[in-house]
Tab-separated table of C-alpha atoms and ligand atoms in Angstrom:
chain	number	residue	atom	x	y	z
A	493	UNK	CA	-17.028	-11.653	1.065
A	494	UNK	CA	-13.695	-11.607	3.310
A	495	UNK	CA	-14.127	-9.052	6.082
A	496	UNK	CA	-10.180	-8.132	5.925
A	497	UNK	CA	-10.568	-6.879	2.405
A	498	UNK	CA	-11.509	-3.612	0.954
A	499	UNK	CA	-11.690	-3.165	-2.642
A	500	UNK	CA	-11.520	0.384	-3.642
A	501	UNK	CA	-13.782	0.900	-6.353
A	502	UNK	CA	-13.743	4.548	-6.944
A	503	UNK	CA	-14.102	5.277	-10.897
A	504	UNK	CA	-11.144	7.684	-11.178
A	505	UNK	CA	-8.883	4.676	-9.375
A	506	UNK	CA	-10.360	1.859	-11.909
A	507	UNK	CA	-9.664	4.368	-14.857
A	508	UNK	CA	-6.033	4.739	-13.846
A	509	UNK	CA	-5.479	1.044	-13.115
A	510	UNK	CA	-6.971	0.055	-16.959
A	511	UNK	CA	-4.253	2.552	-18.252
A	512	UNK	CA	-1.582	1.108	-16.040
A	513	UNK	CA	-2.341	-2.523	-16.574
A	514	UNK	CA	-1.773	-1.741	-20.705
A	515	UNK	CA	1.166	-3.076	-21.847
A	516	UNK	CA	2.198	-0.112	-24.342
A	517	UNK	CA	1.737	2.350	-21.182
A	518	UNK	CA	5.412	3.468	-21.043
A	519	UNK	CA	7.616	4.094	-17.623
A	520	UNK	CA	7.084	7.462	-17.341
A	521	UNK	CA	3.175	7.382	-17.771
A	522	UNK	CA	2.881	4.044	-15.388
A	523	UNK	CA	5.213	6.029	-12.522
A	524	UNK	CA	2.568	9.392	-13.018
A	525	UNK	CA	-0.328	7.203	-12.961
A	526	UNK	CA	1.113	5.253	-9.937
A	527	UNK	CA	1.181	8.910	-8.098
A	528	UNK	CA	-2.060	9.712	-8.765
A	529	UNK	CA	-3.480	6.573	-7.993
A	530	UNK	CA	-1.507	6.164	-4.851
A	531	UNK	CA	-3.457	9.574	-3.568
A	532	UNK	CA	-6.790	8.443	-4.417
A	533	UNK	CA	-6.043	5.011	-2.551
A	534	UNK	CA	-4.288	6.758	0.776
A	535	UNK	CA	-7.737	8.888	0.763
A	536	UNK	CA	-9.870	5.976	1.426
A	537	UNK	CA	-7.191	3.838	3.474
A	538	UNK	CA	-7.513	7.083	5.954
A	539	UNK	CA	-11.083	7.406	5.949
A	540	UNK	CA	-11.940	6.308	9.120
A	541	UNK	CA	-8.838	8.138	10.884
A	542	UNK	CA	-9.858	9.714	14.227
A	543	UNK	CA	-10.458	13.638	14.632
A	544	UNK	CA	-11.050	15.923	17.402
A	545	UNK	CA	-12.598	19.493	17.897
A	546	UNK	CA	-10.176	21.923	17.975
A	547	UNK	CA	-11.042	25.780	18.709
A	548	UNK	CA	-9.442	27.984	15.839
A	549	UNK	CA	-9.878	31.730	14.915
A	550	UNK	CA	-10.621	32.292	11.327
A	551	UNK	CA	-10.575	35.527	9.730
A	552	UNK	CA	-13.986	36.027	10.681
A	553	UNK	CA	-15.014	34.495	14.225
A	554	UNK	CA	-13.740	31.956	16.555
A	555	UNK	CA	-15.484	28.317	15.637
A	556	UNK	CA	-14.615	24.478	16.306
A	557	UNK	CA	-13.085	22.444	13.933
A	558	UNK	CA	-11.949	19.161	13.307
A	559	UNK	CA	-8.444	17.671	12.965
A	560	UNK	CA	-6.263	14.781	12.854
A	561	UNK	CA	-6.214	12.722	16.525
A	562	UNK	CA	-5.157	9.461	18.058
A	563	UNK	CA	-2.027	7.330	16.752
A	564	UNK	CA	0.592	9.103	14.515
A	565	UNK	CA	0.837	7.500	11.220
A	566	UNK	CA	4.018	5.139	9.744
A	567	UNK	CA	4.352	4.409	6.265
A	568	UNK	CA	6.340	1.495	5.235
A	569	UNK	CA	7.005	0.762	1.437
A	570	UNK	CA	8.200	-2.764	0.982
A	571	UNK	CA	10.587	-2.366	-1.470
A	572	UNK	CA	11.249	-1.805	-4.249
A	573	UNK	CA	7.829	-1.360	-5.865
A	574	UNK	CA	6.535	-0.021	-2.639
A	575	UNK	CA	8.190	3.318	-3.154
A	576	UNK	CA	6.183	3.772	-6.032
A	577	UNK	CA	3.087	3.921	-3.672
A	578	UNK	CA	4.649	5.983	-1.356
A	579	UNK	CA	5.241	8.955	-3.295
A	580	UNK	CA	1.707	9.783	-3.662
A	581	UNK	CA	0.753	8.880	0.144
A	582	UNK	CA	3.722	11.009	1.234
A	583	UNK	CA	1.850	13.911	-0.982
A	584	UNK	CA	-1.138	13.613	1.223
A	585	UNK	CA	0.391	12.989	4.633
A	586	UNK	CA	3.777	14.643	4.723
A	587	UNK	CA	4.281	14.516	8.209
A	588	UNK	CA	4.023	10.785	8.500
A	589	UNK	CA	7.143	8.505	9.678
A	590	UNK	CA	8.651	6.389	6.825
A	591	UNK	CA	10.174	3.163	6.890
A	592	UNK	CA	11.796	0.603	4.312
A	593	UNK	CA	11.768	-3.355	4.235
A	594	UNK	CA	13.847	-4.586	1.558
A	595	UNK	CA	12.766	-7.980	0.071
A	596	UNK	CA	13.412	-9.538	-3.200
A	597	UNK	CA	11.424	-12.576	-4.669
A	598	UNK	CA	13.301	-15.509	-5.063
A	599	UNK	CA	12.514	-16.307	-8.513
A	600	UNK	CA	12.901	-20.668	-8.070
A	601	UNK	CA	10.968	-20.636	-4.859
A	602	UNK	CA	8.897	-17.523	-5.238
A	603	UNK	CA	9.872	-17.181	-1.110
A	604	UNK	CA	10.935	-13.682	0.005
A	605	UNK	CA	14.767	-12.681	0.822
A	606	UNK	CA	15.182	-9.928	3.043
A	607	UNK	CA	18.004	-7.206	2.714
A	608	UNK	CA	17.229	-3.968	4.263
A	609	UNK	CA	15.034	-2.899	6.841
A	610	UNK	CA	14.750	0.627	8.654
A	611	UNK	CA	11.828	1.546	10.335
A	612	UNK	CA	10.491	4.283	12.508
A	613	UNK	CA	10.624	4.244	16.414
A	614	UNK	CA	7.653	3.423	18.491
A	615	UNK	CA	6.038	1.667	16.062
A	616	UNK	CA	3.679	0.116	18.822
A	617	UNK	CA	2.267	3.730	19.120
A	618	UNK	CA	1.707	4.460	15.592
A	619	UNK	CA	-0.696	3.429	12.550
A	620	UNK	CA	1.098	1.599	10.282
A	621	UNK	CA	0.447	1.431	6.742
A	622	UNK	CA	2.730	-1.284	5.040
A	623	UNK	CA	2.552	-0.540	1.065
A	624	UNK	CA	3.237	-2.899	-1.439
A	625	UNK	CA	1.838	-2.689	-5.046
A	626	UNK	CA	1.419	-6.452	-5.988
A	627	UNK	CA	-0.488	-8.636	-3.270
A	628	UNK	CA	0.553	-11.939	-5.379
A	629	UNK	CA	1.630	-14.928	-3.443
A	630	UNK	CA	1.770	-13.060	-0.348
A	631	UNK	CA	5.098	-14.150	0.732
A	632	UNK	CA	6.625	-10.878	0.486
A	633	UNK	CA	3.771	-9.079	2.117
A	634	UNK	CA	3.618	-11.376	4.783
A	635	UNK	CA	7.194	-11.604	5.687
A	636	UNK	CA	7.342	-7.777	5.739
A	637	UNK	CA	4.799	-7.917	8.108
A	638	UNK	CA	5.815	-10.439	10.215
A	639	UNK	CA	9.147	-8.177	10.299
A	640	UNK	CA	6.778	-5.256	11.650
A	641	UNK	CA	5.486	-6.614	14.369
A	642	UNK	CA	8.828	-7.924	15.547
A	643	UNK	CA	9.647	-4.229	15.503
A	644	UNK	CA	6.738	-3.654	17.573
A	645	UNK	CA	4.018	-2.748	15.504
A	646	UNK	CA	0.460	-3.439	16.577
A	647	UNK	CA	-2.340	-1.482	14.297
A	648	UNK	CA	-1.160	-2.553	10.574
A	649	UNK	CA	-3.013	-2.018	7.425
A	650	UNK	CA	-1.618	-3.057	3.946
A	651	UNK	CA	-2.015	-1.366	0.408
A	652	UNK	CA	-2.089	-2.954	-2.746
A	653	UNK	CA	-2.839	-1.966	-6.089
A	654	UNK	CA	-3.903	-5.470	-7.118
A	655	UNK	CA	-4.551	-8.432	-5.123
A	656	UNK	CA	-4.866	-12.039	-5.870
A	657	UNK	CA	-6.928	-14.423	-4.081
A	658	UNK	CA	-4.164	-16.539	-3.181
A	659	UNK	CA	-2.074	-13.311	-1.582
A	660	UNK	CA	-5.262	-12.412	0.372
A	661	UNK	CA	-5.843	-15.695	1.640
A	662	UNK	CA	-2.146	-16.076	2.834
A	663	UNK	CA	-2.590	-12.841	4.266
A	664	UNK	CA	-5.494	-13.585	6.134
A	665	UNK	CA	-3.994	-16.936	7.348
A	666	UNK	CA	-0.809	-15.418	8.485
A	667	UNK	CA	-2.029	-12.045	10.094
A	668	UNK	CA	-5.602	-12.146	10.559
A	669	UNK	CA	-5.774	-8.668	12.129
A	670	UNK	CA	-4.368	-6.800	9.080
A	671	UNK	CA	-6.782	-5.160	6.614
A	672	UNK	CA	-5.681	-5.317	2.805
A	673	UNK	CA	-7.381	-2.062	1.012
A	674	UNK	CA	-6.945	-2.824	-2.672
A	675	UNK	CA	-7.743	-1.266	-6.146
A	676	UNK	CA	-8.568	-4.662	-7.371
A	677	UNK	CA	-8.944	-8.406	-6.549
A	678	UNK	CA	-7.779	-9.963	-9.659
A	679	UNK	CA	-8.368	-13.520	-11.203
A	680	UNK	CA	-5.673	-15.916	-9.800
A	681	UNK	CA	-1.532	-16.169	-10.090
A	682	UNK	CA	-0.072	-17.839	-13.075
A	683	UNK	CA	2.688	-20.554	-12.543
A	684	UNK	CA	5.263	-17.820	-12.501
A	685	UNK	CA	3.609	-16.270	-9.478
A	686	UNK	CA	2.425	-13.151	-11.869
A	687	UNK	CA	-1.004	-11.784	-11.033
A	688	UNK	CA	-3.774	-12.459	-14.196
A	689	UNK	CA	-4.910	-10.425	-15.456
A	690	UNK	CA	-2.227	-8.110	-13.667
A	691	UNK	CA	-0.030	-5.575	-15.066
A	692	UNK	CA	3.166	-7.297	-14.913
A	693	UNK	CA	6.268	-7.029	-12.837
A	694	UNK	CA	5.628	-3.714	-11.109
A	695	UNK	CA	9.042	-2.783	-10.433
A	696	UNK	CA	10.086	-3.252	-14.102
A	697	UNK	CA	7.017	-1.097	-15.265
A	698	UNK	CA	7.996	1.631	-12.932
A	699	UNK	CA	11.576	1.793	-13.623
A	700	UNK	CA	11.690	0.330	-17.284
A	701	UNK	CA	13.803	-2.617	-16.134
A	702	UNK	CA	13.418	-6.193	-17.170
B	536	URA	N1	4.977	-8.903	-8.320
B	536	URA	C1	4.474	-7.982	-9.463
B	536	URA	O1	5.287	-7.151	-9.547
B	536	URA	N2	3.891	-8.229	-10.492
B	536	URA	C2	3.046	-9.415	-10.269
B	536	URA	O2	2.167	-9.847	-11.142
B	536	URA	C3	3.311	-10.404	-9.054
B	536	URA	C4	4.168	-10.049	-8.155
């Protein structure tokens, strides 16, 4: 039981994730599934956003109805694989500001190396949803979130399609204030730092590279 972790177990999420795991699923289908699943995940990660009643005039009468209130949202893609999750979320929250943190994983050390960072202003006043499909060692996500905090972010959630127990523990240790949302907590990492059973390299699966 980890109070910093929410596993989104909606049947549609579980179904689409299984299709994404299959190694024979081509990039085009993988991208389509990622787009669909990211909307479902966005639905869950925003479930508790505050609302306020406003007065509206329908064609029938005047009534009170809820609108989102509170902090504005910023979505931050941890590149490059984060971009695949971003598109579907933006479909649901088109007004969100968007940032990018570019990190690649040094294949020998498995440590993240930053090559790009551009984030919206006033991060301190926003709810920041960082997106990284694979929370594996956790090193990249932890580094990206450290960078977001340096830029002022105070209220941060992390959305990962898949998480390994090692990554969740690493995040909890480095950033105990960051709540992690994922579609699955997989079994472990292998010696190459891949999530097991996982789905392989998310960026490669998305873009057909390898
Ligand atoms: N990054 C990926 O894309 N896949 C993994 O399994 C681990 C890290």
